[in-house]
Every structure is written in C-alpha cells, then in structure tokens.
Amino acid sequence: MAEIVGAYFTSHVPAIGGAIHRGLQQDPYWKPFFDGFPPVQEWLAKVKPDVAIVFYNDHGLNFFLDKMPTFAVGAAAQYDNADEGWGLPLFKSFEGHLPLSWHIIESLVEDEFDITTCQKMLIDHALSIPFELAYPNADKWPTKLVPIAINTVQHPLPSAKRVLALGQAVNKAIQSWQGDERIVVIGTGGLSHQLDGERAGFINQDYDKFCMDNLSVDPAALTKDSVHEIVRLSGTQGVEILNWIGARGAMGEGVAAEIHRNYHIPISNTAAATMVLEPA
C-alpha cells in the first residue's frame, strides 16, 4: 500500500520566482523567507517521496473567468509550464503519474465529487515555485505529479468544509491504491493577502496564526467560517488557504505532528508561510 510520508505547505507568490531567478535569497528583504526552507529540504531528503499530490489554484493558464471548474484533477503524462506574463523564466516540466491520477479521479467520482478531468494541463507558478523552493538544485523534479486545482478565484467558491472533504476523499483513494509509492501532499498559496481594491495590502497575522496553529491538530476549525468570512479575514487572495485545507484533508483524519513552520511578512504584500506536517 502507498504511504503518505507527510505534507508540505507554502506560499507561491510569483515574486518568489523572480527572487530565485535573480539570486536574491540572501537579500535582507528575502532572507527571512528563504531561511525557512533548509528544514523543508532536509525533511524531503529524509522521507524521499516519489509522488507529489499538489493542491493549488490555477491563475489563468488552464482556466479563465468564463470557464472555472470548482475542482480539477490532472491526468496527463507530462505537465509543462508556460509564460504567465510575470517575466519569469519557464520552470521545469513534471512527469505525471497517470495510473494514480486515474485511480484518484475514479474514486472521487464514485464518492460523488463532480470534478473536471484534465488529460492536458499546464502548470503555473502556484505549483512550480514550491518545488523550486523545496528542490533548489534539482536538474529534474524527483517526484511524479498528481495536480489538483481548486477554484479560489471566481465566485461561487467551494466551502472550506467541502474542500476538507475533498482532501479526505483523496486520502481514501490513496488508501485503496495498490502501489507502494511514497507520497508527499503539498498545499500552496496564501496566507493572508489582498492585491487589489480598498483593502490592497491587507494582512491578518492573527488569522494566519489561527490557521497554522490548528492545521495539525484540528483542521476542522478552519472550516467553521463561511468562504465569504474567510475572504473577510484573510483577503481576497488569502482564500488560497483552501488549498492548505484540501492538502491537510489528504493526510487523513487525526492529529498530525508539526515538524517545521516559518512565517514572514511581507513578501510582495503577502503573509508568507511554510509548514511541514507528518502523520502522528
């Protein structure tokens, strides 16, 4: 049976990719953020996952406001990055894990989740940057990929409760998978930030701490607010916490052990956070 070795959560701001490209990891503005990643890198080197199931949100490479699935799962042999207009170099491509993708898709549909199946899918910064941070010297990514995109952009958004249930259904699919892969679950985005409107620059440290404190021990606590309340508490883009909630659900029920956390503000008007959890 496949083994979930743990979960890795991090922000995915495009500016991080620019800082990596320009070699600014030791710049005073960026250093407190990048200093949070050696423990992540060491942990991944220790647990050696060979598959990553990643909960993230697409920023227009696959879906736009006229066609926005609530949940989409990749079922491709390869996932390529494309130009998003941020002036970033293209990131490395990922090898997909087709059999596991289809198993998860079939299991989710059986559990009555209406998902979009993507046999062709591009990868944007929300997925590539967390890997650049975790594997900074990799010539190629050491894991195969199963991407799961959650709508955090176009209302109506899924509730946090529904996203947690999605993650738990993914965990159920993993438990019934007959392979022996070592799986890391990844949630990307956030934490609190708002990039436009009257509250542009909004950051809520108290809410971020609430999310980080409860993610390991009581993820259901993050589902008690409506999605509109989450937007009020975290900002319009801070609702990307949904990706973290889905990834936490995929770890399974029960308390998880917190291995590492880092929190730094601001990075490009964003509360940047990083966590690693293991099954307790």
Coordinates of C-alpha atoms in Angstrom, one line a residue:
M1 CA 0.0 0.0 0.0
A2 CA 1.2 3.5 -0.7
E3 CA 2.5 5.6 2.2
I4 CA 1.8 9.2 2.9
V5 CA 5.1 10.5 4.3
G6 CA 3.7 13.9 5.2
A7 CA 2.7 17.3 3.9
Y8 CA 4.4 20.5 2.9
F9 CA 2.6 23.8 2.8
T10 CA 4.0 27.1 1.4
S11 CA 3.2 30.4 -0.3
H12 CA 3.6 30.7 -4.1
V13 CA 3.9 34.4 -4.8
P14 CA 5.3 35.0 -8.4
A15 CA 7.8 37.4 -6.9
I16 CA 9.5 34.5 -5.2
G17 CA 10.3 33.1 -8.6
G18 CA 11.8 36.4 -9.6
A19 CA 13.9 36.4 -6.4
I20 CA 15.2 32.9 -7.2
H21 CA 16.0 33.9 -10.8
R22 CA 18.0 37.0 -9.7
G23 CA 19.7 35.1 -6.8
L24 CA 18.3 37.3 -4.1
Q25 CA 18.0 34.6 -1.4
Q26 CA 20.4 36.4 0.9
D27 CA 18.9 39.9 0.2
P28 CA 17.7 41.4 3.5
Y29 CA 14.1 41.6 2.2
W30 CA 14.1 38.0 1.1
K31 CA 16.4 36.2 3.6
P32 CA 13.9 35.6 6.4
F33 CA 11.6 33.9 3.9
F34 CA 14.2 31.7 2.2
D35 CA 15.7 30.8 5.7
G36 CA 12.6 28.8 6.3
F37 CA 13.4 26.3 3.6
P38 CA 16.6 24.3 4.6
P39 CA 14.5 22.3 7.1
V40 CA 12.0 21.6 4.3
Q41 CA 14.7 20.4 2.0
E42 CA 16.3 18.3 4.7
W43 CA 13.0 16.7 5.6
L44 CA 12.2 15.9 1.9
A45 CA 15.7 14.4 1.6
K46 CA 15.0 12.2 4.6
V47 CA 11.5 11.0 3.7
K48 CA 12.3 10.6 -0.1
P49 CA 8.8 10.9 -1.7
D50 CA 8.4 9.7 -5.2
V51 CA 5.0 11.1 -5.9
A52 CA 3.6 14.6 -5.0
I53 CA -0.2 15.2 -4.8
V54 CA -0.5 19.0 -5.0
F55 CA -3.5 21.1 -4.1
Y56 CA -3.2 24.6 -5.7
N57 CA -5.1 27.2 -7.7
D58 CA -4.7 27.9 -11.4
H59 CA -4.0 31.5 -12.4
G60 CA -5.3 31.5 -16.0
L61 CA -3.0 29.0 -17.8
N62 CA -5.8 26.4 -17.9
F63 CA -9.0 28.2 -16.8
F64 CA -10.3 31.7 -17.0
L65 CA -13.3 33.5 -15.6
D66 CA -15.6 32.2 -18.3
K67 CA -14.8 28.6 -17.6
M68 CA -13.8 27.9 -14.0
P69 CA -14.2 24.4 -12.6
T70 CA -14.6 24.1 -8.8
F71 CA -12.2 21.1 -8.7
A72 CA -9.9 19.8 -11.5
V73 CA -7.6 16.8 -11.4
G74 CA -4.7 16.3 -13.8
A75 CA -4.4 13.0 -15.7
A76 CA -1.5 13.8 -18.1
A77 CA 1.8 12.0 -18.7
Q78 CA 3.6 15.4 -18.5
Y79 CA 2.9 18.9 -17.2
D80 CA 4.6 21.8 -18.8
N81 CA 5.0 25.4 -17.6
A82 CA 4.0 28.3 -19.8
D83 CA 4.6 32.1 -19.8
E84 CA 2.2 33.8 -17.4
G85 CA 3.4 37.3 -18.2
W86 CA 5.4 37.8 -15.0
G87 CA 8.8 38.0 -16.7
L88 CA 9.9 34.7 -15.2
P89 CA 11.9 32.0 -17.0
L90 CA 10.0 28.9 -17.7
F91 CA 10.1 26.3 -15.0
K92 CA 10.9 22.6 -15.4
S93 CA 8.3 20.2 -16.6
F94 CA 6.8 17.5 -14.4
E95 CA 6.3 13.8 -15.1
G96 CA 2.7 12.8 -14.3
H97 CA 1.7 9.6 -12.5
L98 CA -1.1 8.6 -14.9
P99 CA -2.3 5.4 -13.1
L100 CA -2.6 7.1 -9.7
S101 CA -4.3 10.1 -11.3
W102 CA -7.0 8.0 -12.8
H103 CA -7.4 6.0 -9.6
I104 CA -8.0 9.2 -7.7
I105 CA -10.3 10.6 -10.3
E106 CA -12.4 7.4 -10.4
S107 CA -12.5 7.3 -6.6
L108 CA -13.6 10.9 -6.3
V109 CA -16.4 10.5 -8.8
E110 CA -17.5 7.4 -7.0
D111 CA -17.6 9.5 -3.9
E112 CA -19.9 12.0 -5.7
F113 CA -17.4 14.8 -6.3
D114 CA -18.1 16.4 -9.7
I115 CA -14.6 17.1 -10.9
T116 CA -13.1 18.2 -14.2
T117 CA -10.6 15.7 -15.6
C118 CA -7.7 17.3 -17.4
Q119 CA -5.7 15.0 -19.8
K120 CA -3.8 18.0 -20.9
M121 CA -2.8 20.6 -18.3
L122 CA -0.3 23.4 -17.9
I123 CA 1.5 24.2 -14.6
D124 CA 1.8 27.8 -13.3
H125 CA 3.8 29.4 -10.6
A126 CA 1.5 28.1 -7.9
L127 CA 2.8 24.7 -8.4
S128 CA 6.3 25.3 -9.8
I129 CA 7.6 27.8 -7.2
P130 CA 7.0 25.4 -4.2
F131 CA 9.2 22.8 -6.0
E132 CA 11.9 25.4 -6.8
L133 CA 11.9 26.2 -3.0
A134 CA 12.0 22.6 -1.9
Y135 CA 14.5 21.2 -4.5
P136 CA 16.6 24.3 -5.4
N137 CA 19.5 22.4 -7.1
A138 CA 17.4 19.7 -8.9
D139 CA 18.2 19.2 -12.6
K140 CA 14.8 17.4 -12.8
W141 CA 12.0 17.0 -10.3
P142 CA 12.5 13.9 -8.2
T143 CA 8.8 13.2 -7.8
K144 CA 6.0 12.4 -10.2
L145 CA 2.9 14.6 -10.0
V146 CA -0.8 14.5 -9.5
P147 CA -2.1 18.1 -9.6
I148 CA -5.5 19.0 -8.0
A149 CA -6.7 22.6 -8.8
I150 CA -9.2 24.3 -6.6
N151 CA -11.2 27.4 -7.6
T152 CA -10.1 30.2 -5.3
V153 CA -10.7 32.9 -8.0
Q154 CA -14.2 33.1 -9.3
H155 CA -17.2 33.1 -7.0
P156 CA -19.1 31.0 -6.1
L157 CA -16.1 29.3 -4.3
P158 CA -16.3 25.9 -2.6
S159 CA -16.7 26.0 1.1
A160 CA -13.8 25.1 3.4
K161 CA -15.8 22.2 4.6
R162 CA -16.3 20.8 1.1
V163 CA -12.6 21.3 0.4
L164 CA -11.6 19.4 3.5
A165 CA -14.0 16.6 2.4
L166 CA -12.3 16.6 -1.0
G167 CA -8.9 16.1 0.6
Q168 CA -10.3 13.3 2.8
A169 CA -11.7 11.6 -0.3
V170 CA -8.3 11.8 -1.9
N171 CA -6.9 10.2 1.3
K172 CA -9.5 7.4 0.9
A173 CA -8.4 6.9 -2.7
I174 CA -4.7 6.7 -1.6
Q175 CA -5.6 4.1 1.0
S176 CA -7.2 1.9 -1.7
W177 CA -4.3 2.3 -4.2
Q178 CA -2.3 -0.9 -4.6
G179 CA 1.1 0.7 -5.4
D180 CA 3.9 1.1 -2.9
E181 CA 4.7 4.8 -3.7
R182 CA 5.9 7.2 -1.0
I183 CA 3.6 10.2 -1.3
V184 CA 4.0 13.8 -0.2
V185 CA 0.9 16.0 -0.1
I186 CA 1.5 19.7 -0.9
G187 CA -0.8 22.7 -0.3
T188 CA 0.2 26.0 -1.9
G189 CA -0.9 29.6 -1.6
G190 CA -1.6 32.4 0.9
L191 CA -1.6 33.1 3.6
S192 CA -3.5 36.3 4.2
H193 CA -3.2 38.9 1.4
Q194 CA -5.2 41.1 -0.9
L195 CA -3.7 42.5 -4.0
D196 CA -6.4 44.9 -5.2
G197 CA -9.4 47.1 -4.1
E198 CA -9.8 49.2 -1.0
R199 CA -8.0 46.6 1.2
A200 CA -5.0 46.2 -1.1
G201 CA -2.0 45.2 1.2
F202 CA -4.3 43.7 3.8
I203 CA -2.6 41.1 6.1
N204 CA -4.1 39.4 9.2
Q205 CA -1.5 37.9 11.4
D206 CA -4.0 36.7 13.9
Y207 CA -5.9 34.7 11.4
D208 CA -2.8 33.3 9.9
K209 CA -1.6 32.1 13.3
F210 CA -5.0 30.6 13.9
C211 CA -4.7 28.6 10.7
M212 CA -1.2 27.5 11.3
D213 CA -1.9 26.5 15.0
N214 CA -5.0 24.4 14.0
L215 CA -3.8 22.9 10.8
S216 CA -2.1 20.0 12.5
V217 CA -4.4 19.4 15.5
D218 CA -7.9 20.5 14.4
P219 CA -8.2 21.2 10.7
A220 CA -12.0 21.2 11.0
A221 CA -11.6 24.5 13.0
L222 CA -10.6 26.1 9.7
T223 CA -13.9 25.1 8.1
K224 CA -16.2 26.8 10.6
D225 CA -16.2 30.1 8.7
S226 CA -18.1 30.6 5.5
V227 CA -16.0 31.3 2.4
H228 CA -17.1 34.9 2.5
E229 CA -16.0 35.2 6.1
I230 CA -12.6 33.7 5.1
V231 CA -12.2 36.3 2.4
R232 CA -13.0 39.0 5.0
L233 CA -10.5 37.5 7.5
S234 CA -7.7 36.7 5.0
G235 CA -8.2 39.0 2.0
T236 CA -9.5 38.1 -1.5
Q237 CA -6.3 36.2 -2.4
G238 CA -5.9 34.8 1.2
V239 CA -8.7 32.5 0.4
E240 CA -6.0 30.3 -1.1
I241 CA -6.0 28.8 2.4
L242 CA -8.5 26.4 0.8
N243 CA -5.5 24.7 -0.9
W244 CA -3.9 24.1 2.5
I245 CA -7.2 22.7 3.9
G246 CA -7.5 20.3 1.0
A247 CA -4.0 19.1 1.4
R248 CA -4.4 18.6 5.1
G249 CA -7.5 16.5 4.5
A250 CA -5.5 14.3 2.1
M251 CA -3.2 13.4 5.1
G252 CA -6.2 11.7 6.7
E253 CA -8.1 12.3 9.9
G254 CA -6.4 12.5 13.3
V255 CA -3.7 14.8 14.7
A256 CA -0.6 15.4 12.7
A257 CA 2.8 16.2 14.1
E258 CA 4.2 19.7 13.2
I259 CA 7.8 19.3 12.1
H260 CA 8.5 22.8 11.0
R261 CA 7.0 26.2 10.4
N262 CA 8.2 29.6 9.2
Y263 CA 6.2 32.9 8.9
H264 CA 7.4 36.2 7.5
I265 CA 5.7 39.4 6.4
P266 CA 5.6 40.9 4.0
I267 CA 6.6 39.2 0.7
S268 CA 5.1 41.2 -2.1
N269 CA 2.2 42.3 0.1
T270 CA 1.7 38.7 1.3
A271 CA 2.0 36.9 4.6
A272 CA 4.4 34.2 3.5
A273 CA 4.2 30.9 5.4
T274 CA 5.7 27.5 5.3
M275 CA 4.9 24.3 7.3
V276 CA 5.8 20.6 7.3
L277 CA 3.5 18.1 8.9
E278 CA 3.9 14.3 9.4
P279 CA 1.3 11.7 10.3
A280 CA 1.3 11.4 14.1

